[in-house]
């Protein structure tokens, strides 16, 4: 595998771009629990209220977690799920776990590869607005999404964002890219950071403050990530990246800590209060996100952006809250796209 060029790997693949279930809900319920139940994700759920649920292909939901996640998102009014997979297997699984899917449409497929291909076809044709990964490998689904012939590519490189609720941090935090682009080039990082900025704006971050991370806050010719961070900032100054305040290189401590910023005497509109963290590569991002999750009790909602439709990428270890939050993130993106299309027509 050539990691530099983004060839398909365990968690990375070539994402460069060239090219109804009956829910019975009229709008998102925003989850009925108290603020504490969903933490900082509650604001995302609240923003979905009043919007029609998004037509969502749940891809190969052949385990109980996938069916429960689809059911929870449907109950919250976020999605109108279409279950894409082997019909008999899905019905047997639902019966075994006493999950009522009688109101759901099932699009039958013979196997997981067929499920991925059919879900992507449905997205291309406009039958669905969101994809949700079920019980199949990420690479299997994403290979169909990034297919040059029949995938969901746009002019942007496809990338991944974790929308994280960290208990010790006073705001939602986006980390990108921790799951798709292995060792992105500078040109690829432009798309990755713009995708994250666009997502942050849809989620209501105001202003969007992007910290381009490295091991230090000064430019070191021996450390590539510091040079590329400085280049991204200059590109933002020249209008090649838009919609956010961007600073870098910044080390993690001075990106999120005012005290660290003060001690190191950093004058920056981003340092100490970043809400988007752009990491140098997949390894750094993956370790950062998992450290926050498993050592700091953070919740992580994973979403693929830069494709024609958002793709929800849950992990097997995800909590019910983070799975629901990922559905809310995808719903907000789909709602934004609806509104943009309507405005263009008018």
Coordinates of C-alpha atoms in Angstrom, one line a residue:
X1 CA 0.0 0.0 0.0
X2 CA 1.3 3.5 -0.9
X3 CA 0.1 5.5 2.1
X4 CA 1.3 8.8 0.6
X5 CA -1.0 8.5 -2.3
X6 CA -4.0 7.4 -0.2
X7 CA -4.4 3.9 -1.6
X8 CA -6.9 1.6 0.1
X9 CA -5.8 0.4 3.6
X10 CA -7.4 -0.8 6.8
X11 CA -8.8 2.6 7.5
X12 CA -7.8 4.7 4.5
X13 CA -8.7 4.7 0.8
X14 CA -8.5 6.8 -2.2
X15 CA -11.0 9.6 -1.5
X16 CA -9.9 12.1 -4.2
X17 CA -12.7 13.5 -6.2
X18 CA -13.4 14.2 -9.8
X19 CA -16.6 14.1 -10.5
X20 CA -38.4 5.1 2.3
X21 CA -38.9 3.9 5.3
X22 CA -42.2 4.9 7.0
X23 CA -41.1 6.9 10.0
X24 CA -44.4 8.5 11.0
X25 CA -42.5 11.6 12.2
X26 CA -43.1 15.1 10.9
X27 CA -39.9 16.4 12.4
X28 CA -37.0 15.7 14.6
X29 CA -37.9 15.2 18.2
X30 CA -34.5 16.4 19.4
X31 CA -34.3 13.4 21.8
X32 CA -36.6 13.5 24.7
X33 CA -34.1 13.1 27.5
X34 CA -32.7 15.9 29.7
X35 CA -29.7 18.1 28.6
X36 CA -27.3 15.8 30.6
X37 CA -28.3 12.7 28.6
X38 CA -26.8 14.0 25.4
X39 CA -24.4 16.6 26.7
X40 CA -23.3 19.1 24.1
X41 CA -24.8 17.0 21.4
X42 CA -28.2 18.3 22.6
X43 CA -27.8 21.5 20.6
X44 CA -27.5 19.5 17.4
X45 CA -30.6 17.5 18.1
X46 CA -32.5 20.7 18.9
X47 CA -31.4 22.2 15.6
X48 CA -33.1 19.3 13.7
X49 CA -36.5 20.0 15.2
X50 CA -39.2 20.8 12.8
X51 CA -37.4 19.4 9.7
X52 CA -38.7 16.3 7.9
X53 CA -36.7 13.2 8.6
X54 CA -33.9 12.4 6.1
X55 CA -34.3 9.5 3.8
X56 CA -31.5 7.2 4.9
X57 CA -30.1 4.0 3.5
X58 CA -29.0 1.8 6.4
X59 CA -26.3 -0.3 4.7
X60 CA -26.4 -4.0 5.6
X61 CA -27.9 -3.7 9.1
X62 CA -27.2 -7.3 10.0
X63 CA -26.4 -6.9 13.7
X64 CA -28.5 -5.7 16.6
X65 CA -26.5 -2.5 17.1
X66 CA -27.2 -1.3 13.5
X67 CA -30.9 -2.0 13.9
X68 CA -31.1 -0.3 17.3
X69 CA -29.2 2.8 15.9
X70 CA -31.6 3.1 13.0
X71 CA -34.6 2.7 15.3
X72 CA -33.3 5.3 17.7
X73 CA -32.7 7.8 15.0
X74 CA -36.1 7.1 13.5
X75 CA -37.8 7.6 16.8
X76 CA -36.0 10.9 17.3
X77 CA -37.4 12.0 13.9
X78 CA -33.9 12.3 12.4
X79 CA -34.2 9.7 9.6
X80 CA -36.7 7.7 7.6
X81 CA -34.7 4.5 7.3
X82 CA -34.5 2.1 4.3
X83 CA -32.8 -1.1 5.4
X84 CA -30.5 -2.3 2.6
X85 CA -29.5 -5.9 3.0
X86 CA -30.6 -9.6 3.0
X87 CA -34.3 -9.4 3.8
X88 CA -34.7 -12.8 5.5
X89 CA -31.6 -12.2 7.6
X90 CA -32.7 -8.8 8.7
X91 CA -36.2 -10.0 9.6
X92 CA -34.8 -12.9 11.6
X93 CA -32.4 -10.6 13.5
X94 CA -35.2 -8.2 14.3
X95 CA -37.4 -11.0 15.5
X96 CA -34.6 -12.4 17.7
X97 CA -34.0 -9.1 19.4
X98 CA -37.6 -8.0 19.5
X99 CA -37.0 -5.0 17.3
X100 CA -40.1 -3.8 15.5
X101 CA -39.2 -3.1 11.8
X102 CA -42.7 -3.6 10.5
X103 CA -42.9 0.0 9.3
X104 CA -39.5 0.0 7.6
X105 CA -38.9 -0.5 3.9
X106 CA -36.3 -3.3 3.1
X107 CA -34.3 -3.1 -0.1
X108 CA -33.2 -6.7 -0.5
X109 CA -29.6 -7.6 -1.5
X110 CA -27.7 -10.9 -1.5
X111 CA -24.6 -9.9 0.5
X112 CA -22.7 -6.9 2.0
X113 CA -21.0 -5.9 -1.2
X114 CA -24.4 -5.8 -2.9
X115 CA -25.8 -3.8 0.0
X116 CA -23.0 -1.2 -0.4
X117 CA -23.5 -1.0 -4.2
X118 CA -27.3 -0.6 -3.9
X119 CA -27.1 2.0 -1.2
X120 CA -24.7 4.1 -3.3
X121 CA -26.9 3.7 -6.3
X122 CA -29.9 5.0 -4.3
X123 CA -27.8 8.0 -3.2
X124 CA -26.8 8.8 -6.8
X125 CA -30.4 8.6 -8.0
X126 CA -31.6 10.9 -5.2
X127 CA -33.7 8.2 -3.5
X128 CA -31.8 8.7 -0.2
X129 CA -30.1 11.7 1.3
X130 CA -27.8 9.9 3.8
X131 CA -26.0 6.6 4.1
X132 CA -25.5 4.9 7.5
X133 CA -23.0 2.1 7.8
X134 CA -24.3 -1.1 9.3
X135 CA -22.6 -4.5 9.8
X136 CA -20.0 -4.4 7.0
X137 CA -16.4 -3.2 6.9
X138 CA -15.8 0.5 6.3
X139 CA -13.5 -0.2 3.3
X140 CA -16.3 -2.3 1.7
X141 CA -18.8 0.6 1.9
X142 CA -16.3 3.4 1.1
X143 CA -14.9 1.6 -2.0
X144 CA -18.3 2.0 -3.5
X145 CA -18.6 5.6 -2.3
X146 CA -15.3 6.7 -3.9
X147 CA -15.7 4.6 -7.1
X148 CA -14.8 6.8 -10.1
X149 CA -17.4 5.1 -12.2
X150 CA -20.5 4.8 -10.0
X151 CA -19.6 6.5 -6.7
X152 CA -20.5 9.7 -4.9
X153 CA -17.4 11.8 -5.6
X154 CA -17.6 15.6 -6.0
X155 CA -15.0 18.2 -6.8
X156 CA -13.7 17.8 -3.3
X157 CA -11.6 15.1 -1.7
X158 CA -13.6 12.9 0.5
X159 CA -12.7 13.1 4.2
X160 CA -13.8 12.2 7.7
X161 CA -14.7 14.3 10.7
X162 CA -15.2 13.3 14.3
X163 CA -17.7 15.7 16.1
X164 CA -16.6 15.2 19.7
X165 CA -18.2 16.1 23.0
X166 CA -15.2 16.2 25.5
X167 CA -16.5 16.6 29.1
X168 CA -13.6 18.9 30.1
X169 CA -13.9 21.2 27.0
X170 CA -16.6 23.9 26.9
X171 CA -17.5 23.4 23.2
X172 CA -18.0 20.7 20.6
X173 CA -14.8 19.9 18.8
X174 CA -14.3 18.6 15.3
X175 CA -11.2 16.5 14.6
X176 CA -10.1 15.8 11.0
X177 CA -9.0 13.6 9.4
X178 CA -8.7 10.5 11.7
X179 CA -10.2 7.8 9.5
X180 CA -9.8 8.2 5.7
X181 CA -6.8 10.1 4.4
X182 CA -3.6 8.4 5.6
X183 CA -0.8 10.9 4.8
X184 CA -2.5 13.7 2.9
X185 CA -0.6 16.1 0.7
X186 CA -0.9 19.9 1.1
X187 CA -3.4 20.0 -1.8
X188 CA -5.4 17.3 -0.1
X189 CA -5.3 19.1 3.2
X190 CA -6.9 22.1 1.6
X191 CA -10.0 20.0 0.8
X192 CA -9.9 18.3 4.2
X193 CA -9.9 21.6 6.1
X194 CA -12.5 23.2 3.9
X195 CA -14.8 20.2 4.3
X196 CA -14.4 20.5 8.1
X197 CA -15.1 24.3 8.0
X198 CA -18.2 23.8 5.9
X199 CA -19.4 21.1 8.4
X200 CA -18.7 23.4 11.3
X201 CA -20.7 26.2 9.8
X202 CA -23.7 23.9 9.1
X203 CA -23.5 22.8 12.8
X204 CA -23.7 26.4 13.9
X205 CA -20.1 27.0 15.0
X206 CA -19.7 30.8 15.0
X207 CA -17.0 31.7 14.5
X208 CA -15.2 28.6 13.2
X209 CA -11.7 28.5 14.7
X210 CA -9.3 26.0 13.1
X211 CA -6.1 25.0 14.7
X212 CA -3.7 23.3 12.3
X213 CA -1.8 21.0 14.6
X214 CA 1.8 19.9 14.8
X215 CA 4.2 19.1 17.6
X216 CA 5.1 22.7 18.1
X217 CA 3.8 26.2 17.4
X218 CA 6.8 27.4 15.4
X219 CA 7.7 26.6 11.8
X220 CA 10.6 24.1 11.6
X221 CA 11.9 23.2 8.2
X222 CA 12.7 19.7 9.5
X223 CA 9.0 19.0 10.3
X224 CA 6.8 18.9 7.3
X225 CA 3.5 19.4 9.2
X226 CA 4.7 22.8 10.5
X227 CA 5.5 24.0 6.9
X228 CA 2.2 22.8 5.6
X229 CA 0.3 24.4 8.5
X230 CA 1.9 27.8 7.7
X231 CA 1.0 27.3 4.0
X232 CA -2.6 26.6 4.9
X233 CA -2.8 29.8 6.9
X234 CA -1.4 31.8 4.1
X235 CA -3.8 30.2 1.7
X236 CA -6.6 31.2 4.0
X237 CA -5.3 34.8 4.0
X238 CA -5.4 34.7 0.2
X239 CA -9.0 33.4 0.1
X240 CA -8.1 29.9 -1.1
X241 CA -9.7 28.5 2.1
X242 CA -12.8 30.4 3.4
X243 CA -15.2 30.5 6.2
X244 CA -13.0 30.3 9.3
X245 CA -10.3 31.8 11.4
X246 CA -7.2 29.5 10.8
X247 CA -3.9 29.4 12.7
X248 CA -1.0 27.1 12.7
X249 CA 1.2 25.4 13.4
X250 CA -0.2 25.0 16.9
X251 CA 0.6 22.3 19.4
X252 CA -2.4 20.7 21.0
X253 CA -1.9 22.4 24.3
X254 CA -1.9 26.0 22.9
X255 CA -4.8 25.1 20.6
X256 CA -7.2 24.3 23.4
X257 CA -5.7 26.0 26.5
X258 CA -5.7 29.7 27.2
X259 CA -3.2 29.1 30.0
X260 CA -0.8 27.5 27.6
X261 CA -1.3 30.2 25.1
X262 CA -0.6 32.8 27.8
X263 CA 2.6 31.1 29.1
X264 CA 4.0 30.8 25.5
X265 CA 2.9 34.3 24.7
X266 CA 1.0 33.3 21.5
X267 CA -1.1 36.1 19.9
X268 CA -3.8 34.3 18.0
X269 CA -7.6 34.4 17.5
X270 CA -7.6 30.6 17.5
X271 CA -5.2 29.5 20.2
X272 CA -6.9 28.5 23.4
X273 CA -10.4 28.2 21.9
X274 CA -10.2 26.1 18.7
X275 CA -13.3 24.2 17.7
X276 CA -11.7 22.4 14.7
X277 CA -8.5 20.5 15.1
X278 CA -6.8 19.7 11.8
X279 CA -4.3 16.9 12.4
X280 CA -1.1 16.2 10.3
X281 CA -2.1 12.6 9.3
X282 CA -4.5 9.7 10.1
X283 CA -2.2 8.2 12.8
X284 CA -2.1 11.4 14.8
X285 CA -5.8 12.0 14.4
X286 CA -6.8 8.5 15.3
X287 CA -4.7 8.4 18.4
X288 CA -6.0 11.9 19.5
X289 CA -9.6 10.9 19.0
X290 CA -9.3 7.6 20.7
X291 CA -7.3 9.1 23.6
X292 CA -10.1 11.6 24.2
X293 CA -12.7 8.8 24.0
X294 CA -11.0 6.2 26.2
X295 CA -9.0 8.4 28.6
X296 CA -11.2 11.5 28.9
X297 CA -14.7 10.1 28.5
X298 CA -15.4 11.9 25.2
X299 CA -18.1 10.9 22.8
X300 CA -17.3 10.8 19.1
X301 CA -19.8 11.0 16.2
X302 CA -18.1 10.0 13.0
X303 CA -19.2 11.4 9.6
X304 CA -17.8 11.3 6.1
X305 CA -18.0 14.6 4.2
X306 CA -17.0 15.8 0.7
X307 CA -19.3 13.2 -1.0
X308 CA -22.7 13.8 -2.6
X309 CA -24.4 12.7 0.6
X310 CA -23.1 12.4 4.2
X311 CA -22.1 9.0 5.3
X312 CA -22.5 8.0 9.0
X313 CA -19.6 5.8 10.0
X314 CA -20.2 4.4 13.5
X315 CA -17.7 2.4 15.4
X316 CA -18.6 -0.9 17.1
X317 CA -17.6 0.8 20.4
X318 CA -19.8 3.8 19.9
X319 CA -22.4 4.7 22.5
X320 CA -26.1 5.1 21.8
X321 CA -25.6 8.9 22.3
X322 CA -22.8 9.2 19.8
X323 CA -24.7 7.1 17.2
X324 CA -27.7 9.4 17.6
X325 CA -25.5 12.5 17.4
X326 CA -23.9 11.2 14.1
X327 CA -27.4 10.9 12.7
X328 CA -28.2 14.5 13.8
X329 CA -25.0 15.7 12.1
X330 CA -25.9 13.9 8.9
X331 CA -29.5 15.2 9.1
X332 CA -28.2 18.8 9.4
X333 CA -26.0 18.4 6.4
X334 CA -28.9 16.9 4.4
X335 CA -31.2 19.7 5.5
X336 CA -28.6 22.3 4.5
X337 CA -28.3 20.6 1.1
X338 CA -32.1 20.7 0.6
X339 CA -32.2 24.4 1.4
X340 CA -29.3 25.1 -0.9
X341 CA -30.9 23.3 -3.8
X342 CA -34.2 25.1 -3.1
X343 CA -32.5 28.5 -3.0
X344 CA -30.7 27.7 -6.3
X345 CA -34.0 26.8 -8.0
X346 CA -35.6 30.1 -6.8

